[in-house]
């Protein structure tokens, strides 16, 4: 009985979300990486309202979310390597930059007037059910104000964004954003590090040459990004008075305000899952700043360190 009730509630929420999206409104929905704010990718005005509410410059393009590869094929040209990566990692935390076909109805505003658009199929039941009810893709950036931390649970949603219709899907299972990738003749280029690690790609495609784009950074790879309100200090070996501590592994570090440990066992999957939520809890504590213990720079640790570097970036 309880199960049926839950299923019906679910249907009602999804129907409401669908109605709103058809009307050009926004919906916040869960994915396996982080929550997204979605709008009809074909509707210029709806897309415009995403940029406005997030205070995001329109020069920073949005990712389009699809329910299946057939819908992507209708809108985009996929090369052999795109298919290889898609087959290996979709649904999942892979965003592929693909060339839009001439007949695609996806608004130019989604991608800053470029014909290359980020696309992904999320691995989340609610997101997939919602997408399969629509006859358009969902353009969806992370559900946060621009330059702030992404959110992995509705409780961490910014108060200004709470007025948007949101679907609570519990905690995001991965916790870090998708990896943004463009394929090349001999492999691929990582435009943004993410939940899909370079090691995972290498394990499947050992002949790929994998580059990490550092010079022409992905438009969203701003130096200052993913940051809490409080100042943040990384790779610390001591904690200042009144600093909160985001710890990792077993050590002697201690805060007089609040400590949270991403993973006592030094498990980077667990650390990724906890990352944004713990950062948010510490940010809301009575601390003067957040000190972060060193995190190994491999696998998901590389992505966490990328986020921390941007979060701690100071405009001189
Ligand atoms: O996991 C995710 O990717 C989440 C969930 C909601 O899917 N979305 C997300 O979107 O993180 P957003 O907008 O916060 O970040 C998208 C990143 C930005 O760094 C953006 O610059 C890059 O992807 N991106 C999007 N379209 C691009 C394009 N056409 N060319 C290069 N980079 C692009
Ligand atoms: Mg974002």
Short mmCIF file of C-alpha atoms in Angstrom, two decimals, residues 56-314:
data_model
loop_
_atom_site.label_atom_id
_atom_site.label_comp_id
_atom_site.label_asym_id
_atom_site.label_seq_id
_atom_site.Cartn_x
_atom_site.Cartn_y
_atom_site.Cartn_z
CA UNK A 56 25.01 33.31 -14.85
CA UNK A 57 26.61 35.00 -17.87
CA UNK A 58 25.07 33.74 -21.13
CA UNK A 59 28.64 33.18 -22.36
CA UNK A 60 28.72 30.05 -20.19
CA UNK A 61 26.77 27.38 -22.12
CA UNK A 62 24.33 24.86 -20.64
CA UNK A 63 24.29 21.07 -20.86
CA UNK A 64 21.32 19.41 -22.61
CA UNK A 65 19.89 16.33 -20.91
CA UNK A 66 18.25 13.53 -22.88
CA UNK A 67 16.39 10.31 -22.07
CA UNK A 68 18.11 8.22 -24.75
CA UNK A 69 20.70 8.26 -27.51
CA UNK A 70 18.10 8.28 -30.31
CA UNK A 71 16.95 11.74 -29.21
CA UNK A 72 20.57 12.89 -29.20
CA UNK A 73 21.12 11.46 -32.70
CA UNK A 74 18.14 13.42 -34.00
CA UNK A 75 19.80 16.67 -32.90
CA UNK A 76 23.54 16.01 -33.15
CA UNK A 77 26.29 14.49 -35.26
CA UNK A 78 28.11 11.73 -33.41
CA UNK A 79 31.53 10.50 -34.56
CA UNK A 80 32.90 6.99 -33.89
CA UNK A 81 34.64 7.99 -30.67
CA UNK A 82 31.50 9.78 -29.45
CA UNK A 83 29.62 6.49 -29.88
CA UNK A 84 32.37 4.58 -28.09
CA UNK A 85 32.25 6.86 -25.05
CA UNK A 86 28.46 7.07 -25.14
CA UNK A 87 28.09 3.27 -25.19
CA UNK A 88 30.57 2.88 -22.34
CA UNK A 89 29.37 5.64 -20.03
CA UNK A 90 25.73 6.60 -20.76
CA UNK A 91 23.55 6.84 -18.83
CA UNK A 92 26.10 8.40 -16.51
CA UNK A 93 28.34 11.33 -15.60
CA UNK A 94 29.69 11.96 -19.09
CA UNK A 95 28.92 15.18 -20.99
CA UNK A 96 29.91 15.01 -24.64
CA UNK A 97 30.37 18.17 -26.67
CA UNK A 98 28.59 17.42 -29.94
CA UNK A 99 27.95 19.29 -33.17
CA UNK A 100 24.34 20.30 -33.60
CA UNK A 101 22.52 19.33 -36.80
CA UNK A 102 21.01 22.12 -38.91
CA UNK A 103 17.44 20.94 -38.27
CA UNK A 104 17.80 20.86 -34.46
CA UNK A 105 15.35 23.10 -32.62
CA UNK A 106 17.63 23.58 -29.62
CA UNK A 107 17.89 27.30 -28.86
CA UNK A 108 21.18 29.00 -29.67
CA UNK A 109 20.99 30.62 -26.25
CA UNK A 110 21.62 27.20 -24.69
CA UNK A 111 25.15 27.13 -26.08
CA UNK A 112 26.22 30.77 -26.37
CA UNK A 113 25.41 30.71 -30.11
CA UNK A 114 27.86 27.87 -30.75
CA UNK A 115 26.90 24.79 -32.75
CA UNK A 116 28.83 22.62 -30.26
CA UNK A 117 26.61 21.68 -27.34
CA UNK A 118 27.21 19.65 -24.17
CA UNK A 119 24.91 16.60 -24.02
CA UNK A 120 24.32 13.89 -21.48
CA UNK A 121 21.98 11.09 -20.40
CA UNK A 122 21.80 11.16 -16.59
CA UNK A 123 21.76 7.93 -14.62
CA UNK A 124 18.91 8.77 -12.29
CA UNK A 125 15.46 7.20 -12.33
CA UNK A 126 13.55 10.42 -11.64
CA UNK A 127 15.51 12.41 -14.23
CA UNK A 128 15.04 9.69 -16.84
CA UNK A 129 11.28 9.34 -16.12
CA UNK A 130 10.87 13.09 -16.43
CA UNK A 131 12.90 13.31 -19.65
CA UNK A 132 10.97 10.46 -21.21
CA UNK A 133 7.70 12.37 -20.67
CA UNK A 134 8.98 15.34 -22.70
CA UNK A 135 9.34 15.87 -26.41
CA UNK A 136 12.27 18.25 -25.93
CA UNK A 137 15.64 18.02 -24.14
CA UNK A 138 16.19 19.72 -20.81
CA UNK A 139 18.88 22.35 -20.70
CA UNK A 140 20.06 22.20 -17.12
CA UNK A 141 22.97 23.72 -15.27
CA UNK A 142 23.65 22.83 -11.66
CA UNK A 143 20.98 24.14 -9.25
CA UNK A 144 23.00 26.88 -7.58
CA UNK A 145 23.65 30.58 -7.95
CA UNK A 146 26.56 31.13 -10.36
CA UNK A 147 30.05 30.68 -8.77
CA UNK A 148 28.52 28.96 -5.71
CA UNK A 149 28.66 25.29 -4.76
CA UNK A 150 26.54 22.75 -6.61
CA UNK A 151 23.97 20.96 -4.47
CA UNK A 152 23.50 17.25 -3.89
CA UNK A 153 20.40 17.48 -1.71
CA UNK A 154 17.31 19.72 -1.69
CA UNK A 155 18.09 20.83 1.86
CA UNK A 156 21.15 22.66 0.50
CA UNK A 157 19.12 24.58 -2.10
CA UNK A 158 19.67 28.37 -2.05
CA UNK A 159 16.69 30.23 -0.56
CA UNK A 160 16.16 32.21 -3.80
CA UNK A 161 15.98 29.01 -5.80
CA UNK A 162 13.58 27.31 -3.35
CA UNK A 163 10.63 29.08 -4.98
CA UNK A 164 11.24 27.09 -8.16
CA UNK A 165 9.29 23.84 -8.41
CA UNK A 166 11.67 21.13 -7.18
CA UNK A 167 11.62 17.37 -7.08
CA UNK A 168 13.29 15.85 -4.03
CA UNK A 169 15.16 12.75 -5.10
CA UNK A 170 17.29 12.36 -1.96
CA UNK A 171 21.07 12.64 -2.04
CA UNK A 172 22.85 12.54 -5.41
CA UNK A 173 24.69 9.22 -5.50
CA UNK A 174 27.93 10.52 -7.04
CA UNK A 175 28.11 14.05 -5.69
CA UNK A 176 30.44 15.70 -8.24
CA UNK A 177 29.38 17.11 -11.62
CA UNK A 178 29.72 15.27 -14.92
CA UNK A 179 33.01 15.18 -16.82
CA UNK A 180 32.83 17.40 -19.91
CA UNK A 181 34.60 15.80 -22.87
CA UNK A 182 35.20 16.52 -26.54
CA UNK A 183 36.46 13.68 -28.69
CA UNK A 184 39.50 14.21 -30.95
CA UNK A 185 40.99 12.19 -33.84
CA UNK A 186 43.08 10.05 -31.51
CA UNK A 187 41.23 10.21 -28.21
CA UNK A 188 39.55 12.93 -26.24
CA UNK A 189 39.99 16.19 -24.45
CA UNK A 190 38.71 16.78 -20.92
CA UNK A 191 37.17 20.25 -20.72
CA UNK A 192 36.00 19.87 -17.12
CA UNK A 193 37.09 17.21 -14.65
CA UNK A 194 34.15 15.43 -13.06
CA UNK A 195 32.67 12.24 -11.65
CA UNK A 196 33.89 10.14 -14.57
CA UNK A 197 37.63 9.81 -13.96
CA UNK A 198 40.45 9.77 -16.50
CA UNK A 199 41.42 6.34 -15.11
CA UNK A 200 37.96 4.95 -15.93
CA UNK A 201 38.27 6.19 -19.51
CA UNK A 202 41.83 4.83 -19.85
CA UNK A 203 40.76 1.44 -18.49
CA UNK A 204 38.18 1.06 -21.26
CA UNK A 205 40.06 2.83 -24.04
CA UNK A 206 43.77 2.27 -23.39
CA UNK A 207 44.67 3.47 -26.92
CA UNK A 208 43.08 6.90 -26.39
CA UNK A 209 45.33 9.93 -26.08
CA UNK A 210 43.64 11.91 -23.32
CA UNK A 211 44.38 15.61 -23.06
CA UNK A 212 43.27 17.89 -20.26
CA UNK A 213 42.33 21.26 -21.68
CA UNK A 214 44.10 23.85 -19.60
CA UNK A 215 44.67 26.80 -21.94
CA UNK A 216 41.28 27.31 -23.56
CA UNK A 217 39.36 26.38 -20.48
CA UNK A 218 35.71 25.36 -20.67
CA UNK A 219 33.71 28.58 -20.39
CA UNK A 220 32.39 27.45 -17.02
CA UNK A 221 35.82 26.63 -15.72
CA UNK A 222 36.21 30.09 -14.23
CA UNK A 223 39.01 30.56 -11.76
CA UNK A 224 36.47 31.43 -9.08
CA UNK A 225 33.70 28.85 -8.92
CA UNK A 226 32.11 26.18 -6.71
CA UNK A 227 32.68 28.38 -3.68
CA UNK A 228 30.98 28.63 -0.30
CA UNK A 229 30.28 32.03 1.31
CA UNK A 230 33.10 31.74 3.83
CA UNK A 231 36.76 31.94 2.77
CA UNK A 232 38.39 28.60 2.22
CA UNK A 233 41.98 27.46 2.76
CA UNK A 234 43.17 24.22 1.19
CA UNK A 235 45.93 21.65 1.84
CA UNK A 236 46.20 22.83 5.44
CA UNK A 237 48.41 21.32 8.12
CA UNK A 238 47.04 23.44 10.97
CA UNK A 239 43.66 25.00 11.78
CA UNK A 240 43.29 28.63 12.76
CA UNK A 241 41.08 29.64 15.68
CA UNK A 242 37.41 29.79 14.61
CA UNK A 243 38.03 27.96 11.34
CA UNK A 244 35.86 24.95 10.60
CA UNK A 245 37.62 21.83 9.30
CA UNK A 246 36.80 19.73 6.26
CA UNK A 247 38.96 16.74 7.03
CA UNK A 248 40.06 13.66 5.09
CA UNK A 249 41.51 10.44 6.52
CA UNK A 250 42.99 9.97 9.98
CA UNK A 251 45.15 12.78 11.37
CA UNK A 252 45.58 15.13 14.33
CA UNK A 253 43.75 18.12 12.82
CA UNK A 254 40.99 19.59 14.95
CA UNK A 255 38.74 22.69 14.89
CA UNK A 256 37.28 24.55 17.86
CA UNK A 257 34.12 25.22 15.78
CA UNK A 258 33.17 22.17 13.73
CA UNK A 259 34.89 19.22 12.01
CA UNK A 260 33.52 17.01 9.27
CA UNK A 261 35.45 14.17 7.69
CA UNK A 262 34.87 13.47 3.98
CA UNK A 263 36.13 9.92 4.48
CA UNK A 264 37.95 8.57 7.51
CA UNK A 265 38.89 5.52 5.42
CA UNK A 266 40.31 7.75 2.65
CA UNK A 267 37.71 6.49 0.22
CA UNK A 268 37.39 9.02 -2.62
CA UNK A 269 33.95 7.77 -3.71
CA UNK A 270 32.65 8.46 -0.19
CA UNK A 271 34.48 11.81 -0.15
CA UNK A 272 32.86 12.86 -3.44
CA UNK A 273 29.42 11.88 -2.15
CA UNK A 274 29.89 14.00 1.00
CA UNK A 275 31.79 16.89 -0.57
CA UNK A 276 29.21 19.61 -1.36
CA UNK A 277 26.91 18.70 1.52
CA UNK A 278 29.70 18.90 4.13
CA UNK A 279 31.05 22.10 2.61
CA UNK A 280 27.57 23.58 2.90
CA UNK A 281 27.11 22.47 6.52
CA UNK A 282 30.47 23.97 7.51
CA UNK A 283 29.67 27.16 5.60
CA UNK A 284 26.52 27.52 7.72
CA UNK A 285 28.38 27.00 10.99
CA UNK A 286 29.67 29.87 13.15
CA UNK A 287 33.11 29.63 11.56
CA UNK A 288 35.24 32.47 10.19
CA UNK A 289 36.48 30.28 7.33
CA UNK A 290 36.85 26.68 6.21
CA UNK A 291 40.19 24.84 6.30
CA UNK A 292 40.49 21.74 4.14
CA UNK A 293 42.91 18.87 4.77
CA UNK A 294 45.06 17.61 1.86
CA UNK A 295 43.28 15.21 -0.49
CA UNK A 296 45.24 12.85 -2.76
CA UNK A 297 45.35 14.18 -6.31
CA UNK A 298 44.35 11.08 -8.24
CA UNK A 299 41.06 9.71 -9.59
CA UNK A 300 38.12 11.54 -8.02
CA UNK A 301 40.64 13.34 -5.81
CA UNK A 302 41.77 15.27 -8.88
CA UNK A 303 38.20 16.51 -9.41
CA UNK A 304 37.76 17.40 -5.73
CA UNK A 305 41.06 19.33 -5.79
CA UNK A 306 39.99 21.12 -8.97
CA UNK A 307 36.80 22.29 -7.22
CA UNK A 308 38.70 23.26 -4.06
CA UNK A 309 41.22 25.28 -6.03
CA UNK A 310 38.43 27.30 -7.67
CA UNK A 311 36.51 27.56 -4.39
CA UNK A 312 39.56 29.05 -2.68
CA UNK A 313 40.56 31.34 -5.56
CA UNK A 314 40.99 34.96 -4.47
#
